[in-house]
């Protein structure tokens, strides 16, 4: 039987099937350039190029209706991989250009699709508003205001993605403080394209409770101890790291060592079609690389449910569904 899974780190646009983007580009008669390989998959040469291709693909998503259809397509894929709860990164930058009224319309469309997917497939979705780091701190403030105005049952968190080597975490402190005051829970990408200092600075200056990736903490044993002691949760995306060349293979990935050292690790796909992955594939690759069994995956799913930014009733339901699958 397929194991039930909980995913905490999924970029909504990054989960767009390439065929969906191609179809939309055709419908709208827009030229998005050469972003696909001869087999129709997204093509890029490294992280910076990945970000460019990501933004080119996203440029065809222009209306709430596009996002409604995208959300339905993405959640269908996730559910097919056994995901019962997912947190999606949502970007007002792409959903209406940080205009509050436009963002409200996009979020309403995403939410409508999420409710439909929940009825159809039983998958539960919550959103995390995520400014794009390389768009700069001023835009992140506008994004934070969109997040603060729409915080609620569907929108539960605030994050930070994009190029980790642009700006410092403290440049985004205003946005994170505003989000925290609005009751949003916090996470940020760090320790992916920069080392342990980036993780330390992010924890100190943005006061997040989870870190997106965070895997390069492994380069500093004292930081690994600190993460374990403080119960900081890492949203680890091994397939993404391998596909983007951060590690040469799953076997070389630090997730196993981090786990052994007592760090709370969770498992996600990041941008699955870009990295030719699914939650099912992540599980299979890790089972093969580290001999992980159902017990390990069960613990990881429980850790993920406990670290989810949803309300307590939803968490209880998710934990129950995980439990009954183990029974
Ligand atoms: N946006 C989408 N995927 C990302 C990643 N892996 N790192 C940073 N920003 C991203
Ligand atoms: Zn990410």
Tab-separated table of N, CA, C and O and ligand atoms in Angstrom, residues 9-11 89 161 189 192 212-213 235 237 240 270-271, ligand 2:
chain	number	residue	atom	x	y	z
A	9	UNK	N	6.983	21.686	1.668
A	9	UNK	CA	7.799	22.602	0.857
A	9	UNK	C	7.549	22.324	-0.625
A	9	UNK	O	8.190	21.461	-1.239
A	10	UNK	N	6.565	23.063	-1.174
A	10	UNK	CA	6.189	22.867	-2.575
A	10	UNK	C	5.848	24.228	-3.165
A	10	UNK	O	4.925	24.903	-2.697
A	11	UNK	N	6.586	24.642	-4.177
A	11	UNK	CA	6.286	25.923	-4.845
A	11	UNK	C	5.165	25.673	-5.855
A	11	UNK	O	5.326	24.817	-6.739
A	89	UNK	N	3.897	27.063	-1.378
A	89	UNK	CA	4.395	28.442	-1.414
A	89	UNK	C	3.636	29.202	-2.488
A	89	UNK	O	3.588	28.782	-3.644
A	161	UNK	N	11.864	32.672	-0.690
A	161	UNK	CA	12.536	31.799	-1.651
A	161	UNK	C	13.435	32.630	-2.543
A	161	UNK	O	13.690	33.797	-2.250
A	189	UNK	N	13.990	29.845	3.078
A	189	UNK	CA	15.043	29.057	2.431
A	189	UNK	C	16.403	29.529	2.949
A	189	UNK	O	16.685	30.730	2.962
A	192	UNK	N	21.032	26.331	1.341
A	192	UNK	CA	20.922	25.596	0.072
A	192	UNK	C	22.067	26.080	-0.832
A	192	UNK	O	22.975	25.334	-1.140
A	212	UNK	N	13.797	26.153	5.018
A	212	UNK	CA	13.694	25.484	3.727
A	212	UNK	C	15.071	24.994	3.316
A	212	UNK	O	16.004	25.784	3.222
A	213	UNK	N	15.190	23.711	3.120
A	213	UNK	CA	16.468	23.027	2.847
A	213	UNK	C	17.296	22.981	4.143
A	213	UNK	O	17.154	22.059	4.911
A	235	UNK	N	13.002	21.536	6.068
A	235	UNK	CA	12.184	21.066	4.937
A	235	UNK	C	13.169	20.580	3.878
A	235	UNK	O	13.664	21.362	3.070
A	237	UNK	N	14.659	18.619	0.674
A	237	UNK	CA	14.188	18.247	-0.669
A	237	UNK	C	15.351	17.583	-1.404
A	237	UNK	O	16.010	18.221	-2.247
A	240	UNK	N	15.576	17.643	-5.312
A	240	UNK	CA	15.866	18.983	-5.815
A	240	UNK	C	17.366	19.272	-5.708
A	240	UNK	O	17.993	19.749	-6.658
A	270	UNK	N	9.873	20.299	-3.544
A	270	UNK	CA	10.306	21.627	-3.998
A	270	UNK	C	9.582	22.042	-5.289
A	270	UNK	O	8.625	22.807	-5.243
A	271	UNK	N	10.048	21.564	-6.424
A	271	UNK	CA	9.473	21.893	-7.745
A	271	UNK	C	9.476	20.605	-8.575
A	271	UNK	O	10.318	20.441	-9.478
B	2	LIG	ZN1	12.075	25.759	-2.363
